[in-house]
Amino acid sequence: EAGVTQSPTHLIKTRGQQATLRCSPISGHTSVYWYQQALGLGLQFLLWYDEGEERNRGNFPPRFSGRQFPNYSSELNVNALELEDSALYLCAGTLGGQGMNEQFFGPGTRLTVL
Amino acid sequence: AQSVTQLGSHVSVSEGALVLLRCNYSSSVPPYLFWYVQYPNQGLQLLLKYTSAATLVKGINGFEAEFKKSETSFHLTKPSAHMSDAAEYFCAAGGSNYKLTFGKGTLLTVNP
């Protein structure tokens, strides 16, 4: 069974550009979470998608957005990139429904903003 | 709001020694609690999770954690450290809003 996949592995952008990151959860997992892991700040919750809908978002500005597709894969978009957006972005998939299920993480996308 | 505190950003032990990584959570309601491990340049892997079925939770690779409600703690232990245990460890809590709040992580170094 394939694990959670993320693409690209690395992404280099300049200030003001837009970045698009992609995530495919394990087959059968319908919820996708996005996290930012910045140096010194730990893992910060960004967004949660379930059954195609945004269910919750963390304390990030609106230029961080995303969507979930009918096949449950997800895309994270970051507009107007700033230097402090440089981080490892992790996505995690989980079963939907009630309860706090285990989240399965992908390897991450390393975003560097120059 | 939920918060998770990991005491000690860096813990160093000798191979074969006890590993103890500390985690405290803040919640009036016992949350779901997790320990994850992250090896360099990789995503997070679940070590174990607490879901109120038992206070002592056994995980993979010989790790276990004990939930203590009175101390709001969920410390991670392993009786004997291996070199392969060197990694960063994250404690996380989840609640009714279905999002995980992570601690800042503890980097475990294992010395030969």
PDB file of C-alpha atoms in Angstrom:
ATOM      1  CA  GLU A   1       0.000   0.000   0.000  1.00  0.00           C
ATOM      2  CA  ALA A   2       1.414   3.381  -1.006  1.00  0.00           C
ATOM      3  CA  GLY A   3       2.017   5.879   1.760  1.00  0.00           C
ATOM      4  CA  VAL A   4       1.222   9.571   1.786  1.00  0.00           C
ATOM      5  CA  THR A   5       2.934  11.334  -1.078  1.00  0.00           C
ATOM      6  CA  GLN A   6       3.860  14.976  -1.401  1.00  0.00           C
ATOM      7  CA  SER A   7       5.220  16.938  -4.313  1.00  0.00           C
ATOM      8  CA  PRO A   8       7.493  18.565  -5.011  1.00  0.00           C
ATOM      9  CA  THR A   9      10.177  17.499  -2.565  1.00  0.00           C
ATOM     10  CA  HIS A  10      11.861  20.871  -2.735  1.00  0.00           C
ATOM     11  CA  LEU A  11      10.586  24.196  -3.981  1.00  0.00           C
ATOM     12  CA  ILE A  12      12.542  27.424  -4.318  1.00  0.00           C
ATOM     13  CA  LYS A  13      10.683  30.670  -4.846  1.00  0.00           C
ATOM     14  CA  THR A  14      11.332  34.367  -4.474  1.00  0.00           C
ATOM     15  CA  ARG A  15       9.464  36.875  -2.368  1.00  0.00           C
ATOM     16  CA  GLY A  16       6.064  37.786  -3.749  1.00  0.00           C
ATOM     17  CA  GLN A  17       5.681  34.637  -5.845  1.00  0.00           C
ATOM     18  CA  GLN A  18       3.089  31.925  -5.328  1.00  0.00           C
ATOM     19  CA  ALA A  19       3.774  28.346  -4.296  1.00  0.00           C
ATOM     20  CA  THR A  20       1.600  25.282  -4.843  1.00  0.00           C
ATOM     21  CA  LEU A  21       2.183  22.130  -2.834  1.00  0.00           C
ATOM     22  CA  ARG A  22       0.409  18.836  -3.391  1.00  0.00           C
ATOM     23  CA  CYS A  23      -0.501  15.894  -1.201  1.00  0.00           C
ATOM     24  CA  SER A  24      -2.097  12.515  -1.824  1.00  0.00           C
ATOM     25  CA  PRO A  25      -3.267  10.584   1.242  1.00  0.00           C
ATOM     26  CA  ILE A  26      -3.381   6.852   1.616  1.00  0.00           C
ATOM     27  CA  SER A  27      -6.223   5.227  -0.282  1.00  0.00           C
ATOM     28  CA  GLY A  28      -9.376   5.279   1.850  1.00  0.00           C
ATOM     29  CA  HIS A  29      -8.317   8.285   3.893  1.00  0.00           C
ATOM     30  CA  THR A  30     -10.663  11.190   3.340  1.00  0.00           C
ATOM     31  CA  SER A  31      -9.243  13.840   5.668  1.00  0.00           C
ATOM     32  CA  VAL A  32      -6.101  15.831   4.966  1.00  0.00           C
ATOM     33  CA  TYR A  33      -4.240  18.081   7.388  1.00  0.00           C
ATOM     34  CA  TRP A  34      -1.497  20.562   6.515  1.00  0.00           C
ATOM     35  CA  TYR A  35       1.225  21.639   8.928  1.00  0.00           C
ATOM     36  CA  GLN A  36       4.090  24.092   8.743  1.00  0.00           C
ATOM     37  CA  GLN A  37       7.352  23.102  10.403  1.00  0.00           C
ATOM     38  CA  ALA A  38       9.509  26.199  10.566  1.00  0.00           C
ATOM     39  CA  LEU A  39      12.884  26.339  12.257  1.00  0.00           C
ATOM     40  CA  GLY A  40      12.455  27.139  15.911  1.00  0.00           C
ATOM     41  CA  LEU A  41       8.663  27.214  15.769  1.00  0.00           C
ATOM     42  CA  GLY A  42       7.833  23.536  15.764  1.00  0.00           C
ATOM     43  CA  LEU A  43       4.845  22.092  13.936  1.00  0.00           C
ATOM     44  CA  GLN A  44       1.998  24.509  13.427  1.00  0.00           C
ATOM     45  CA  PHE A  45      -1.445  23.411  12.256  1.00  0.00           C
ATOM     46  CA  LEU A  46      -2.418  25.118   9.000  1.00  0.00           C
ATOM     47  CA  LEU A  47      -5.543  23.606   7.480  1.00  0.00           C
ATOM     48  CA  TRP A  48      -7.860  20.624   7.707  1.00  0.00           C
ATOM     49  CA  TYR A  49      -9.926  19.307   4.806  1.00  0.00           C
ATOM     50  CA  ASP A  50     -12.506  16.593   5.082  1.00  0.00           C
ATOM     51  CA  GLU A  51     -14.761  15.332   2.309  1.00  0.00           C
ATOM     52  CA  GLY A  52     -13.783  18.268   0.128  1.00  0.00           C
ATOM     53  CA  GLU A  53     -14.593  20.944   2.687  1.00  0.00           C
ATOM     54  CA  GLU A  54     -12.300  23.137   4.790  1.00  0.00           C
ATOM     55  CA  ARG A  55     -13.157  22.189   8.388  1.00  0.00           C
ATOM     56  CA  ASN A  56     -10.648  24.182  10.388  1.00  0.00           C
ATOM     57  CA  ARG A  57      -7.668  26.459   9.934  1.00  0.00           C
ATOM     58  CA  GLY A  58      -4.845  27.574  12.169  1.00  0.00           C
ATOM     59  CA  ASN A  59      -3.594  31.074  12.894  1.00  0.00           C
ATOM     60  CA  PHE A  60      -2.257  31.803   9.442  1.00  0.00           C
ATOM     61  CA  PRO A  61      -3.118  34.695   7.116  1.00  0.00           C
ATOM     62  CA  PRO A  62      -5.583  34.228   4.246  1.00  0.00           C
ATOM     63  CA  ARG A  63      -2.747  34.024   1.711  1.00  0.00           C
ATOM     64  CA  PHE A  64      -2.435  30.433   2.902  1.00  0.00           C
ATOM     65  CA  SER A  65      -5.248  28.545   1.264  1.00  0.00           C
ATOM     66  CA  GLY A  66      -5.971  25.194  -0.234  1.00  0.00           C
ATOM     67  CA  ARG A  67      -8.496  22.763  -1.479  1.00  0.00           C
ATOM     68  CA  GLN A  68      -9.324  19.097  -1.512  1.00  0.00           C
ATOM     69  CA  PHE A  69     -10.219  17.305  -4.703  1.00  0.00           C
ATOM     70  CA  PRO A  70     -12.871  14.611  -5.232  1.00  0.00           C
ATOM     71  CA  ASN A  71     -10.159  11.930  -5.053  1.00  0.00           C
ATOM     72  CA  TYR A  72      -9.219  13.350  -1.590  1.00  0.00           C
ATOM     73  CA  SER A  73      -5.842  14.657  -2.688  1.00  0.00           C
ATOM     74  CA  SER A  74      -5.136  18.178  -1.601  1.00  0.00           C
ATOM     75  CA  GLU A  75      -3.324  21.295  -2.658  1.00  0.00           C
ATOM     76  CA  LEU A  76      -1.852  24.031  -0.481  1.00  0.00           C
ATOM     77  CA  ASN A  77      -1.364  27.436  -2.035  1.00  0.00           C
ATOM     78  CA  VAL A  78       0.739  30.173  -0.539  1.00  0.00           C
ATOM     79  CA  ASN A  79       0.400  33.576  -2.195  1.00  0.00           C
ATOM     80  CA  ALA A  80       2.638  36.609  -1.899  1.00  0.00           C
ATOM     81  CA  LEU A  81       5.460  34.567  -0.425  1.00  0.00           C
ATOM     82  CA  GLU A  82       7.461  36.050   2.422  1.00  0.00           C
ATOM     83  CA  LEU A  83      10.885  35.026   3.657  1.00  0.00           C
ATOM     84  CA  GLU A  84       9.388  33.616   6.859  1.00  0.00           C
ATOM     85  CA  ASP A  85       7.296  31.183   4.837  1.00  0.00           C
ATOM     86  CA  SER A  86      10.457  29.116   4.355  1.00  0.00           C
ATOM     87  CA  ALA A  87       9.714  25.850   6.103  1.00  0.00           C
ATOM     88  CA  LEU A  88       8.970  22.173   5.737  1.00  0.00           C
ATOM     89  CA  TYR A  89       5.307  21.711   4.893  1.00  0.00           C
ATOM     90  CA  LEU A  90       3.872  18.402   5.987  1.00  0.00           C
ATOM     91  CA  CYS A  91       0.566  16.918   5.084  1.00  0.00           C
ATOM     92  CA  ALA A  92      -1.147  14.097   6.889  1.00  0.00           C
ATOM     93  CA  GLY A  93      -4.057  11.934   5.948  1.00  0.00           C
ATOM     94  CA  THR A  94      -6.482  10.203   8.208  1.00  0.00           C
ATOM     95  CA  LEU A  95      -9.777   8.386   8.193  1.00  0.00           C
ATOM     96  CA  GLY A  96     -12.734  10.701   8.326  1.00  0.00           C
ATOM     97  CA  GLY A  97     -15.633  10.487  10.731  1.00  0.00           C
ATOM     98  CA  GLN A  98     -15.834  10.949  14.458  1.00  0.00           C
ATOM     99  CA  GLY A  99     -12.969  10.628  16.833  1.00  0.00           C
ATOM    100  CA  MET A 100      -9.311  11.541  16.616  1.00  0.00           C
ATOM    101  CA  ASN A 101      -7.751   9.013  14.305  1.00  0.00           C
ATOM    102  CA  GLU A 102      -4.064   8.474  13.690  1.00  0.00           C
ATOM    103  CA  GLN A 103      -2.609  10.864  11.164  1.00  0.00           C
ATOM    104  CA  PHE A 104      -0.247   9.423   8.560  1.00  0.00           C
ATOM    105  CA  PHE A 105       2.353  11.923   7.439  1.00  0.00           C
ATOM    106  CA  GLY A 106       4.040  12.433   4.131  1.00  0.00           C
ATOM    107  CA  PRO A 107       7.753  13.231   3.771  1.00  0.00           C
ATOM    108  CA  GLY A 108       7.095  16.935   3.331  1.00  0.00           C
ATOM    109  CA  THR A 109       7.862  19.693   0.865  1.00  0.00           C
ATOM    110  CA  ARG A 110      10.798  21.927   1.722  1.00  0.00           C
ATOM    111  CA  LEU A 111       9.880  25.464   0.628  1.00  0.00           C
ATOM    112  CA  THR A 112      12.666  28.011   0.435  1.00  0.00           C
ATOM    113  CA  VAL A 113      11.799  31.652  -0.176  1.00  0.00           C
ATOM    114  CA  LEU A 114      14.678  33.833  -1.323  1.00  0.00           C
TER     115      LEU A 114
ATOM    116  CA  ALA B   1      -6.748  26.471  23.654  1.00  0.00           C
ATOM    117  CA  GLN B   2      -4.854  23.247  23.893  1.00  0.00           C
ATOM    118  CA  SER B   3      -1.114  23.458  24.549  1.00  0.00           C
ATOM    119  CA  VAL B   4       1.609  20.845  24.752  1.00  0.00           C
ATOM    120  CA  THR B   5       4.911  21.353  26.548  1.00  0.00           C
ATOM    121  CA  GLN B   6       7.917  19.164  26.039  1.00  0.00           C
ATOM    122  CA  LEU B   7      10.539  19.686  28.715  1.00  0.00           C
ATOM    123  CA  GLY B   8      14.003  19.648  27.253  1.00  0.00           C
ATOM    124  CA  SER B   9      14.615  20.490  23.631  1.00  0.00           C
ATOM    125  CA  HIS B  10      17.610  18.163  23.636  1.00  0.00           C
ATOM    126  CA  VAL B  11      18.149  14.942  25.589  1.00  0.00           C
ATOM    127  CA  SER B  12      21.353  12.952  25.418  1.00  0.00           C
ATOM    128  CA  VAL B  13      21.678   9.376  26.685  1.00  0.00           C
ATOM    129  CA  SER B  14      24.189   6.567  26.407  1.00  0.00           C
ATOM    130  CA  GLU B  15      23.404   3.454  24.422  1.00  0.00           C
ATOM    131  CA  GLY B  16      21.613   1.019  26.734  1.00  0.00           C
ATOM    132  CA  ALA B  17      20.446   3.707  29.133  1.00  0.00           C
ATOM    133  CA  LEU B  18      16.868   4.615  29.960  1.00  0.00           C
ATOM    134  CA  VAL B  19      15.182   7.102  27.675  1.00  0.00           C
ATOM    135  CA  LEU B  20      12.714   9.519  29.277  1.00  0.00           C
ATOM    136  CA  LEU B  21      11.113  12.260  27.218  1.00  0.00           C
ATOM    137  CA  ARG B  22       8.688  14.505  29.034  1.00  0.00           C
ATOM    138  CA  CYS B  23       5.377  15.849  27.808  1.00  0.00           C
ATOM    139  CA  ASN B  24       2.698  17.845  29.606  1.00  0.00           C
ATOM    140  CA  TYR B  25      -0.588  18.964  28.132  1.00  0.00           C
ATOM    141  CA  SER B  26      -3.098  21.550  29.181  1.00  0.00           C
ATOM    142  CA  SER B  27      -6.688  20.533  28.947  1.00  0.00           C
ATOM    143  CA  SER B  28      -9.651  20.304  31.246  1.00  0.00           C
ATOM    144  CA  VAL B  29     -10.761  17.254  29.334  1.00  0.00           C
ATOM    145  CA  PRO B  30      -8.303  14.395  28.752  1.00  0.00           C
ATOM    146  CA  PRO B  31      -7.445  14.691  25.108  1.00  0.00           C
ATOM    147  CA  TYR B  32      -6.196  12.214  22.601  1.00  0.00           C
ATOM    148  CA  LEU B  33      -2.421  12.061  23.034  1.00  0.00           C
ATOM    149  CA  PHE B  34       0.226  10.950  20.602  1.00  0.00           C
ATOM    150  CA  TRP B  35       3.968  10.561  20.320  1.00  0.00           C
ATOM    151  CA  TYR B  36       5.555  10.873  16.903  1.00  0.00           C
ATOM    152  CA  VAL B  37       9.152  10.401  15.807  1.00  0.00           C
ATOM    153  CA  GLN B  38      10.856  12.256  12.974  1.00  0.00           C
ATOM    154  CA  TYR B  39      14.087  11.043  11.435  1.00  0.00           C
ATOM    155  CA  PRO B  40      16.184  13.530   9.439  1.00  0.00           C
ATOM    156  CA  ASN B  41      14.586  14.631   6.184  1.00  0.00           C
ATOM    157  CA  GLN B  42      11.528  12.480   6.771  1.00  0.00           C
ATOM    158  CA  GLY B  43       7.931  12.961   7.813  1.00  0.00           C
ATOM    159  CA  LEU B  44       6.512  11.979  11.181  1.00  0.00           C
ATOM    160  CA  GLN B  45       5.900   8.394  12.182  1.00  0.00           C
ATOM    161  CA  LEU B  46       3.460   7.449  14.929  1.00  0.00           C
ATOM    162  CA  LEU B  47       5.057   5.761  17.924  1.00  0.00           C
ATOM    163  CA  LEU B  48       1.947   5.374  20.063  1.00  0.00           C
ATOM    164  CA  LYS B  49      -1.354   6.968  20.979  1.00  0.00           C
ATOM    165  CA  TYR B  50      -3.537   7.262  24.066  1.00  0.00           C
ATOM    166  CA  THR B  51      -7.272   7.083  23.622  1.00  0.00           C
ATOM    167  CA  SER B  52      -8.432   6.405  27.202  1.00  0.00           C
ATOM    168  CA  ALA B  53      -8.542   2.616  26.861  1.00  0.00           C
ATOM    169  CA  ALA B  54      -5.498   2.131  29.115  1.00  0.00           C
ATOM    170  CA  THR B  55      -3.186   4.521  30.930  1.00  0.00           C
ATOM    171  CA  LEU B  56      -0.035   2.638  29.958  1.00  0.00           C
ATOM    172  CA  VAL B  57       0.345   2.608  26.205  1.00  0.00           C
ATOM    173  CA  LYS B  58       2.826   0.441  24.372  1.00  0.00           C
ATOM    174  CA  GLY B  59       4.133   1.555  21.025  1.00  0.00           C
ATOM    175  CA  ILE B  60       6.557   0.503  18.378  1.00  0.00           C
ATOM    176  CA  ASN B  61      10.311   0.023  18.787  1.00  0.00           C
ATOM    177  CA  GLY B  62      10.015  -0.715  22.521  1.00  0.00           C
ATOM    178  CA  PHE B  63       8.630   2.687  23.499  1.00  0.00           C
ATOM    179  CA  GLU B  64       5.791   3.176  25.938  1.00  0.00           C
ATOM    180  CA  ALA B  65       4.063   6.108  27.574  1.00  0.00           C
ATOM    181  CA  GLU B  66       1.966   6.515  30.691  1.00  0.00           C
ATOM    182  CA  PHE B  67      -0.997   8.852  30.892  1.00  0.00           C
ATOM    183  CA  LYS B  68      -1.246  10.550  34.298  1.00  0.00           C
ATOM    184  CA  LYS B  69      -4.320  12.720  34.544  1.00  0.00           C
ATOM    185  CA  SER B  70      -3.377  14.182  37.943  1.00  0.00           C
ATOM    186  CA  GLU B  71      -0.089  15.416  36.507  1.00  0.00           C
ATOM    187  CA  THR B  72      -1.451  16.168  32.998  1.00  0.00           C
ATOM    188  CA  SER B  73       1.545  14.256  31.694  1.00  0.00           C
ATOM    189  CA  PHE B  74       2.238  11.717  28.989  1.00  0.00           C
ATOM    190  CA  HIS B  75       5.939  10.951  29.267  1.00  0.00           C
ATOM    191  CA  LEU B  76       7.631   8.641  26.779  1.00  0.00           C
ATOM    192  CA  THR B  77      10.066   5.981  27.970  1.00  0.00           C
ATOM    193  CA  LYS B  78      12.217   3.192  26.628  1.00  0.00           C
ATOM    194  CA  PRO B  79      14.224   0.947  28.972  1.00  0.00           C
ATOM    195  CA  SER B  80      17.325   0.695  26.793  1.00  0.00           C
ATOM    196  CA  ALA B  81      18.337   3.183  24.122  1.00  0.00           C
ATOM    197  CA  HIS B  82      19.662   2.069  20.744  1.00  0.00           C
ATOM    198  CA  MET B  83      21.702   4.156  18.357  1.00  0.00           C
ATOM    199  CA  SER B  84      18.813   3.927  15.899  1.00  0.00           C
ATOM    200  CA  ASP B  85      16.568   5.803  18.356  1.00  0.00           C
ATOM    201  CA  ALA B  86      18.404   9.050  17.651  1.00  0.00           C
ATOM    202  CA  ALA B  87      15.754  11.328  16.161  1.00  0.00           C
ATOM    203  CA  GLU B  88      13.389  14.137  17.069  1.00  0.00           C
ATOM    204  CA  TYR B  89      10.327  13.222  19.099  1.00  0.00           C
ATOM    205  CA  PHE B  90       7.073  15.125  19.174  1.00  0.00           C
ATOM    206  CA  CYS B  91       4.245  14.895  21.649  1.00  0.00           C
ATOM    207  CA  ALA B  92       0.839  15.956  20.335  1.00  0.00           C
ATOM    208  CA  ALA B  93      -2.646  16.401  21.711  1.00  0.00           C
ATOM    209  CA  GLY B  94      -5.907  16.287  19.825  1.00  0.00           C
ATOM    210  CA  GLY B  95      -9.333  17.331  20.956  1.00  0.00           C
ATOM    211  CA  SER B  96     -12.890  17.751  19.822  1.00  0.00           C
ATOM    212  CA  ASN B  97     -11.836  20.104  17.032  1.00  0.00           C
ATOM    213  CA  TYR B  98      -9.910  17.234  15.433  1.00  0.00           C
ATOM    214  CA  LYS B  99      -6.669  19.143  15.048  1.00  0.00           C
ATOM    215  CA  LEU B 100      -3.355  18.164  16.579  1.00  0.00           C
ATOM    216  CA  THR B 101      -1.380  20.548  18.738  1.00  0.00           C
ATOM    217  CA  PHE B 102       2.284  19.622  18.826  1.00  0.00           C
ATOM    218  CA  GLY B 103       4.986  20.279  21.356  1.00  0.00           C
ATOM    219  CA  LYS B 104       8.173  21.887  20.090  1.00  0.00           C
ATOM    220  CA  GLY B 105       9.969  18.574  19.950  1.00  0.00           C
ATOM    221  CA  THR B 106      12.839  16.913  21.780  1.00  0.00           C
ATOM    222  CA  LEU B 107      15.970  15.926  19.925  1.00  0.00           C
ATOM    223  CA  LEU B 108      17.282  12.636  21.276  1.00  0.00           C
ATOM    224  CA  THR B 109      20.984  11.918  20.912  1.00  0.00           C
ATOM    225  CA  VAL B 110      22.300   8.453  21.714  1.00  0.00           C
ATOM    226  CA  ASN B 111      25.985   8.203  22.528  1.00  0.00           C
ATOM    227  CA  PRO B 112      27.952   4.989  21.965  1.00  0.00           C
TER     228      PRO B 112
END
